[in-house]
PDB file of C-alpha atoms in Angstrom:
ATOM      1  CA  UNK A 153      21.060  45.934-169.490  1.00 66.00           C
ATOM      2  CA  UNK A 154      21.203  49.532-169.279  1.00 80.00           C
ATOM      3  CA  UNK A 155      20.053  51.865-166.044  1.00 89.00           C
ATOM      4  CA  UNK A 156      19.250  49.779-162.936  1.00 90.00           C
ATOM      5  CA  UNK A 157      17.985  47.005-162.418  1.00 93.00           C
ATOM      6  CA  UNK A 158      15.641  45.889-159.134  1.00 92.00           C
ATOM      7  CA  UNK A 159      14.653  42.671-157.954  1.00 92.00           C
ATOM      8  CA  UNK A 160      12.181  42.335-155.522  1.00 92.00           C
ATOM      9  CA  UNK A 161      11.559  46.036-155.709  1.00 92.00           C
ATOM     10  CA  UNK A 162      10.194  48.108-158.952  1.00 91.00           C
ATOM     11  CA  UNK A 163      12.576  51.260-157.858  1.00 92.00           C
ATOM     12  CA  UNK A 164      15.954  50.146-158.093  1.00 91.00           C
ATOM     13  CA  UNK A 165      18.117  52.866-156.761  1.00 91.00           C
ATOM     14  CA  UNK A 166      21.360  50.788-157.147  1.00 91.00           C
ATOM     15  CA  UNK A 167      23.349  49.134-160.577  1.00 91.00           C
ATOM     16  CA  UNK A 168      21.783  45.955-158.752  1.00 89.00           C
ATOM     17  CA  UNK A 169      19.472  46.204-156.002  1.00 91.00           C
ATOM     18  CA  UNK A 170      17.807  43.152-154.175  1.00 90.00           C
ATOM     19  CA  UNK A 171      15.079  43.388-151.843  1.00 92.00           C
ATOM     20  CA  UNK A 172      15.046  40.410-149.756  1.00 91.00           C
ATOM     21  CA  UNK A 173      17.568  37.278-149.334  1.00 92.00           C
ATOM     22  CA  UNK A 174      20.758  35.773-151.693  1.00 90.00           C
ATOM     23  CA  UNK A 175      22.366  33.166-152.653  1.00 90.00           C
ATOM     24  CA  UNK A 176      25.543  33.565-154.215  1.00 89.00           C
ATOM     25  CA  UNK A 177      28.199  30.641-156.085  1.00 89.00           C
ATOM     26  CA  UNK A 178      27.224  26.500-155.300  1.00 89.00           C
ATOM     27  CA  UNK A 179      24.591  27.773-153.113  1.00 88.00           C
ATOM     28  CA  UNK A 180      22.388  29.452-155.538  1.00 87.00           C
ATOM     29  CA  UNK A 181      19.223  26.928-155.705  1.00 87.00           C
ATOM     30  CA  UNK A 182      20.438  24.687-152.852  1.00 90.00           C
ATOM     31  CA  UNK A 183      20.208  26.458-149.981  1.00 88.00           C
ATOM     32  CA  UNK A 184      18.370  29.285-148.798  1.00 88.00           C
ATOM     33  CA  UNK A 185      19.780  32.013-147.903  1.00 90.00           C
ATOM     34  CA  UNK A 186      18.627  34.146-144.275  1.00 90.00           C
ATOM     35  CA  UNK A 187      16.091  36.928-144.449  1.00 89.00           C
ATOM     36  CA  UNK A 188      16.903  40.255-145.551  1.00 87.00           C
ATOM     37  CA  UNK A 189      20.730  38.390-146.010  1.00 91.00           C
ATOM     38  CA  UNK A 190      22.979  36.492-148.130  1.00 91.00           C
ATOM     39  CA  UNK A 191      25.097  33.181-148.009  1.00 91.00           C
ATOM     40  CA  UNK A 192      28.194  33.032-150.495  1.00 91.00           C
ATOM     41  CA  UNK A 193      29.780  30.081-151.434  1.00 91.00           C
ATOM     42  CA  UNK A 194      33.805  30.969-152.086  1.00 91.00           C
ATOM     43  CA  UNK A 195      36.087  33.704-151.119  1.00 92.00           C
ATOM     44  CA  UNK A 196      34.607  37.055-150.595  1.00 93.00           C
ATOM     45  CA  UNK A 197      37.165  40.094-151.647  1.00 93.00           C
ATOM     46  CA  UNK A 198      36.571  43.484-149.842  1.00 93.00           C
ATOM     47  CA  UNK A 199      39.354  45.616-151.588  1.00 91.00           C
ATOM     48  CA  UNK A 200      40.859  43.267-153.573  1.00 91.00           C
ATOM     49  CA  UNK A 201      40.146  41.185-157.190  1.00 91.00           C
ATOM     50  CA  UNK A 202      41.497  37.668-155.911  1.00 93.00           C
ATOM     51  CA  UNK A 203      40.645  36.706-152.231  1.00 93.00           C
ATOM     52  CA  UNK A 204      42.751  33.548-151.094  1.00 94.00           C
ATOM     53  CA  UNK A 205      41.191  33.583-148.007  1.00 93.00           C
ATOM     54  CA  UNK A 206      36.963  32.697-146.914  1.00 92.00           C
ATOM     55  CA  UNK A 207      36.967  36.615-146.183  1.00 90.00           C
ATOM     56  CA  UNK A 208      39.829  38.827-147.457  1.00 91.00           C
ATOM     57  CA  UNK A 209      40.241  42.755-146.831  1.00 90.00           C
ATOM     58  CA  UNK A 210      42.426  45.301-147.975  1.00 89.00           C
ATOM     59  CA  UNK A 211      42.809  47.537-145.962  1.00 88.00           C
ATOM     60  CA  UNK A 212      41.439  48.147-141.925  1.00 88.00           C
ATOM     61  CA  UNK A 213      38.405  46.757-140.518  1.00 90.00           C
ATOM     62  CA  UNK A 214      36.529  48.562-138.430  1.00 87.00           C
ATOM     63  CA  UNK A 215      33.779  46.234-136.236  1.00 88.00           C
ATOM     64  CA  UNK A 216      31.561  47.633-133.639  1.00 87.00           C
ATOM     65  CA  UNK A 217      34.092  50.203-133.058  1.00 84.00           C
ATOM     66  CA  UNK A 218      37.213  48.352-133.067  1.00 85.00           C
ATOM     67  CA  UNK A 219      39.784  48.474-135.537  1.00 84.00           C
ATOM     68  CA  UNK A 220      41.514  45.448-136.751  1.00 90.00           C
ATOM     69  CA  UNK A 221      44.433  45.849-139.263  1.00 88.00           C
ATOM     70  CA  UNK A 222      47.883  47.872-139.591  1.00 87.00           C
ATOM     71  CA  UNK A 223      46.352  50.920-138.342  1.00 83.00           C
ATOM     72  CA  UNK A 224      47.039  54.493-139.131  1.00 83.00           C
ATOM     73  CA  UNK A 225      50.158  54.520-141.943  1.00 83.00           C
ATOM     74  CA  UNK A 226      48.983  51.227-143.485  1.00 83.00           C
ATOM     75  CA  UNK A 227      52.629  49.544-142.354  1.00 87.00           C
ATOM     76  CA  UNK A 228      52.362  45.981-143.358  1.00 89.00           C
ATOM     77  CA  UNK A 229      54.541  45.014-139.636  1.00 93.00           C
ATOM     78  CA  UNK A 230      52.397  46.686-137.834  1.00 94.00           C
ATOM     79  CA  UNK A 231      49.291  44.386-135.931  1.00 94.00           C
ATOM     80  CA  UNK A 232      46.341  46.643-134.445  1.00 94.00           C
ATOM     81  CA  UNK A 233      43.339  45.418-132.668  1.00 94.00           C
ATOM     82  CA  UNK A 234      41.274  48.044-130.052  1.00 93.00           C
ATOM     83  CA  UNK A 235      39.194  51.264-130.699  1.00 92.00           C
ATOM     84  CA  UNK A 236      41.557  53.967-131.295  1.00 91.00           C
ATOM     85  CA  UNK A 237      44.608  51.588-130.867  1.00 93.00           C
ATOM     86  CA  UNK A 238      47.380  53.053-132.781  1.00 92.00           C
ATOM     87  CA  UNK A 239      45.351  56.004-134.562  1.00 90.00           C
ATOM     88  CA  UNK A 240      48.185  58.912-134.962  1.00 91.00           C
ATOM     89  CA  UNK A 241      50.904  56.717-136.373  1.00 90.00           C
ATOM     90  CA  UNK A 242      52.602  57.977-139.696  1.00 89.00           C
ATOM     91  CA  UNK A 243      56.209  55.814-139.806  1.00 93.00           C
ATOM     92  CA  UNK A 244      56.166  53.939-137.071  1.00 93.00           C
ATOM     93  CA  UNK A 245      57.204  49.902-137.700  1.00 96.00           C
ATOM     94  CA  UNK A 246      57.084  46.216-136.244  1.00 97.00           C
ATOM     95  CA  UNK A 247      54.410  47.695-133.325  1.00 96.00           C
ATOM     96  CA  UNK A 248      51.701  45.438-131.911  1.00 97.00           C
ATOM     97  CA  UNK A 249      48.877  47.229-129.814  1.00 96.00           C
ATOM     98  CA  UNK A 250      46.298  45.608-128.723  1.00 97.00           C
ATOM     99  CA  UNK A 251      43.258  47.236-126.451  1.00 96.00           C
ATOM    100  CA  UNK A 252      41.358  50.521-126.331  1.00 96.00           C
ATOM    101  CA  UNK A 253      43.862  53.397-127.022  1.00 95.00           C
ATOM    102  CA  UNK A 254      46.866  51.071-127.283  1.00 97.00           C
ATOM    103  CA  UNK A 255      49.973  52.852-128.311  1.00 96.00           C
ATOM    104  CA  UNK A 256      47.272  55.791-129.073  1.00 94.00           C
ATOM    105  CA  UNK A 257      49.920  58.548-129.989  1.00 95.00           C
ATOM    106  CA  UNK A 258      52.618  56.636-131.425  1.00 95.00           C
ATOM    107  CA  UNK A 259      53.880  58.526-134.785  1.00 95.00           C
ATOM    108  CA  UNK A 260      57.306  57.121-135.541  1.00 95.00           C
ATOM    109  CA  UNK A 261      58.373  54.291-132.829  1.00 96.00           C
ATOM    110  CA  UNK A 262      59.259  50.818-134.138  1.00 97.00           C
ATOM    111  CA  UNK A 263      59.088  47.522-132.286  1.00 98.00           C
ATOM    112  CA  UNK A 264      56.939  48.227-129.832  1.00 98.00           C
ATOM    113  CA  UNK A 265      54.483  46.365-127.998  1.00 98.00           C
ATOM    114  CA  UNK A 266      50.984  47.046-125.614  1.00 98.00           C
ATOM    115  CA  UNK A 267      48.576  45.139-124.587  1.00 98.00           C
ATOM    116  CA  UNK A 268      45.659  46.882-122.611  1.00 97.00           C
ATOM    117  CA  UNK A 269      43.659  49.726-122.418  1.00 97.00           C
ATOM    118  CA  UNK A 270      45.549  52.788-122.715  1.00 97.00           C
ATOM    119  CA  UNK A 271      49.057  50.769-122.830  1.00 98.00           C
ATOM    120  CA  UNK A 272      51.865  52.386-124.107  1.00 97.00           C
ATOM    121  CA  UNK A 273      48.688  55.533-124.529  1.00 96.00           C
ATOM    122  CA  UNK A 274      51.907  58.108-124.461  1.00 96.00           C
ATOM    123  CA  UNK A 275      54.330  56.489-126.341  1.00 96.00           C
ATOM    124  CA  UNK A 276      55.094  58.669-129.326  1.00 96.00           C
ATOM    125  CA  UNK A 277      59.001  57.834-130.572  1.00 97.00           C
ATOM    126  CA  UNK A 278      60.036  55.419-128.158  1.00 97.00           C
ATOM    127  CA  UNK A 279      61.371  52.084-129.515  1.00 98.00           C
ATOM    128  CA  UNK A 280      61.448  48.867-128.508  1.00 98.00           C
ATOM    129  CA  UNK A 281      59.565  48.797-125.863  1.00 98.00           C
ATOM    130  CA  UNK A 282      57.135  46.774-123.927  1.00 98.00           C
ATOM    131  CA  UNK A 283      53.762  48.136-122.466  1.00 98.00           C
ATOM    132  CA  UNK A 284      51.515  45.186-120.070  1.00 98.00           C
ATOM    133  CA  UNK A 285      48.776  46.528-118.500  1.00 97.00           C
ATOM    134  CA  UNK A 286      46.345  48.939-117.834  1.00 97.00           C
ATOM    135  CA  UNK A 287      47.642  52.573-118.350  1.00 96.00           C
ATOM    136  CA  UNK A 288      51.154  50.459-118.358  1.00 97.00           C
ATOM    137  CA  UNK A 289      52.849  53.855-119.910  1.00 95.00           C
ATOM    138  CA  UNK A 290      55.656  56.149-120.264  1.00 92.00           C
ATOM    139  CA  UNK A 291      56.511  59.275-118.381  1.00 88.00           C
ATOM    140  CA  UNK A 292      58.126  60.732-121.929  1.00 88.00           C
ATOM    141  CA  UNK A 293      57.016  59.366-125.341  1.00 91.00           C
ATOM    142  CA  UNK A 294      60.481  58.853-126.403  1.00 95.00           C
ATOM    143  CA  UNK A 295      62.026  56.703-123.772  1.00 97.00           C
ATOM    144  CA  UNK A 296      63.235  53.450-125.256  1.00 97.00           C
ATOM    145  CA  UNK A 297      64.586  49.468-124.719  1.00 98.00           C
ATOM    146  CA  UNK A 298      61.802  50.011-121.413  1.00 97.00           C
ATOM    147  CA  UNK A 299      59.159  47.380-120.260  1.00 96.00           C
ATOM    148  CA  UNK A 300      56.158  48.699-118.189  1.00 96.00           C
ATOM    149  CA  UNK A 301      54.381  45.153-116.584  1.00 96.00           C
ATOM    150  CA  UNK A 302      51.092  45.794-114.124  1.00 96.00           C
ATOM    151  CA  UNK A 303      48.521  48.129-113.562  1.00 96.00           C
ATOM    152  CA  UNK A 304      49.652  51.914-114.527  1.00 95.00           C
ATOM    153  CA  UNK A 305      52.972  51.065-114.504  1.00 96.00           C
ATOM    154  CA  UNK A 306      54.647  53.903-115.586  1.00 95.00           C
ATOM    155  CA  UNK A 307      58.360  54.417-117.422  1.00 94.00           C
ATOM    156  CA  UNK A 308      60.799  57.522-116.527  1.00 93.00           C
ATOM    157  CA  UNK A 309      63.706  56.833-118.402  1.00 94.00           C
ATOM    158  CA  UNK A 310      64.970  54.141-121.610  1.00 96.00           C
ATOM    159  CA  UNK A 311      66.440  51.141-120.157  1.00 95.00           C
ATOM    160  CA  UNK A 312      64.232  50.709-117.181  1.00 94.00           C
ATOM    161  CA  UNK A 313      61.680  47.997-116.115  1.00 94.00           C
ATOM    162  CA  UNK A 314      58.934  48.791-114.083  1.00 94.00           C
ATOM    163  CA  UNK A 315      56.682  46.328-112.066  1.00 94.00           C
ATOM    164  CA  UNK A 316      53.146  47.369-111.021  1.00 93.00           C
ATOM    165  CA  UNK A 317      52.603  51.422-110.221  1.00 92.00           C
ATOM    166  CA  UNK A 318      55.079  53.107-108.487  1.00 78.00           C
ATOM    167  CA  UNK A 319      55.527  56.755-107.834  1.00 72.00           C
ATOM    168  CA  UNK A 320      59.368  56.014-107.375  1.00 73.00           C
ATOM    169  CA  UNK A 321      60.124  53.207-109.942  1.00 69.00           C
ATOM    170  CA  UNK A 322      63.272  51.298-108.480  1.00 68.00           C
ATOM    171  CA  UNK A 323      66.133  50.851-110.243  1.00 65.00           C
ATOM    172  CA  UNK A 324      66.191  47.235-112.668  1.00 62.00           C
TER     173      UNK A 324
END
């Protein structure tokens, strides 16, 4: 059929436009679907042709604000769940941040890991290191091999732990 075509409406604006509820695959004429929704029966594919999975994406989600994915640079080893976690990285590897602004300027650090708002927030080349905490940071974004643990724990120098905040971090 060429041009659009509408159901439920006489002004399709879309290839396929529906105005109202669907039913989609083994649910089609056995169950209705919700107002104004749809039900689907199978795997649903955002970004890809053959979903394994009951809801498969390609690519970051973003839901009510918060990303879920690999983040900024699309790294495969790289997890990322929190609103603007991870969002300047370009080459950065094997990082995990999870929480608002987690790991927030990190461009090329690998094996890192935060967990809280603003964890690990300065980080930029720093590798393998370990961020717990809110505002559990580092002093200088490439410090490395460091683990901040507690509330704005904060990092000043690569081979250093540091336990809850501290203005003079002692020595680990």
């Amino acid at each position: 059929i060429p041009g659009n075509v509408g159901i439920g409406t006489s002004n399709p604006r879309s290839n396929l436009d529906v105005d109202g509820n669907m039913s989609v695959g083994a649910y089609a004429g056995t169950h209705a679907a919700p107002s104004n929704g749809m039900i689907v029966s199978g795997n649903v594919g955002i970004g890809t042709t053959n979903p394994t999975k009951t809801l498969q994406v390609n690519g970051d989600a973003l839901i009510n604000g918060i990303t879920v994915g690999r983040g900024t640079g699309n790294s495969a080893t790289n997890t990322v769940f929190g609103y603007y976690a991870f969002f300047l990285n370009s080459s950065g590897d094997y990082n995990t941040a999870i929480g608002n602004q987690a790991l927030g300027f990190n461009s090329s650090g690998d094996y890192n890991t935060a967990v809280g708002p603003d964890a690990g927030y300065n980080n930029t080349t720093g590798s393998y290191n370990t961020f717990i905490g809110y505002d559990a940071n580092t002093q200088n974004g490439s410090y490395s091999k460091s683990t901040a643990l507690g509330y704005e724990a904060i990092i000043t120098k690569s081979d250093q732990i540091v336990l809850g905040k501290s203005d003079t971090p002692p020595e680990v």
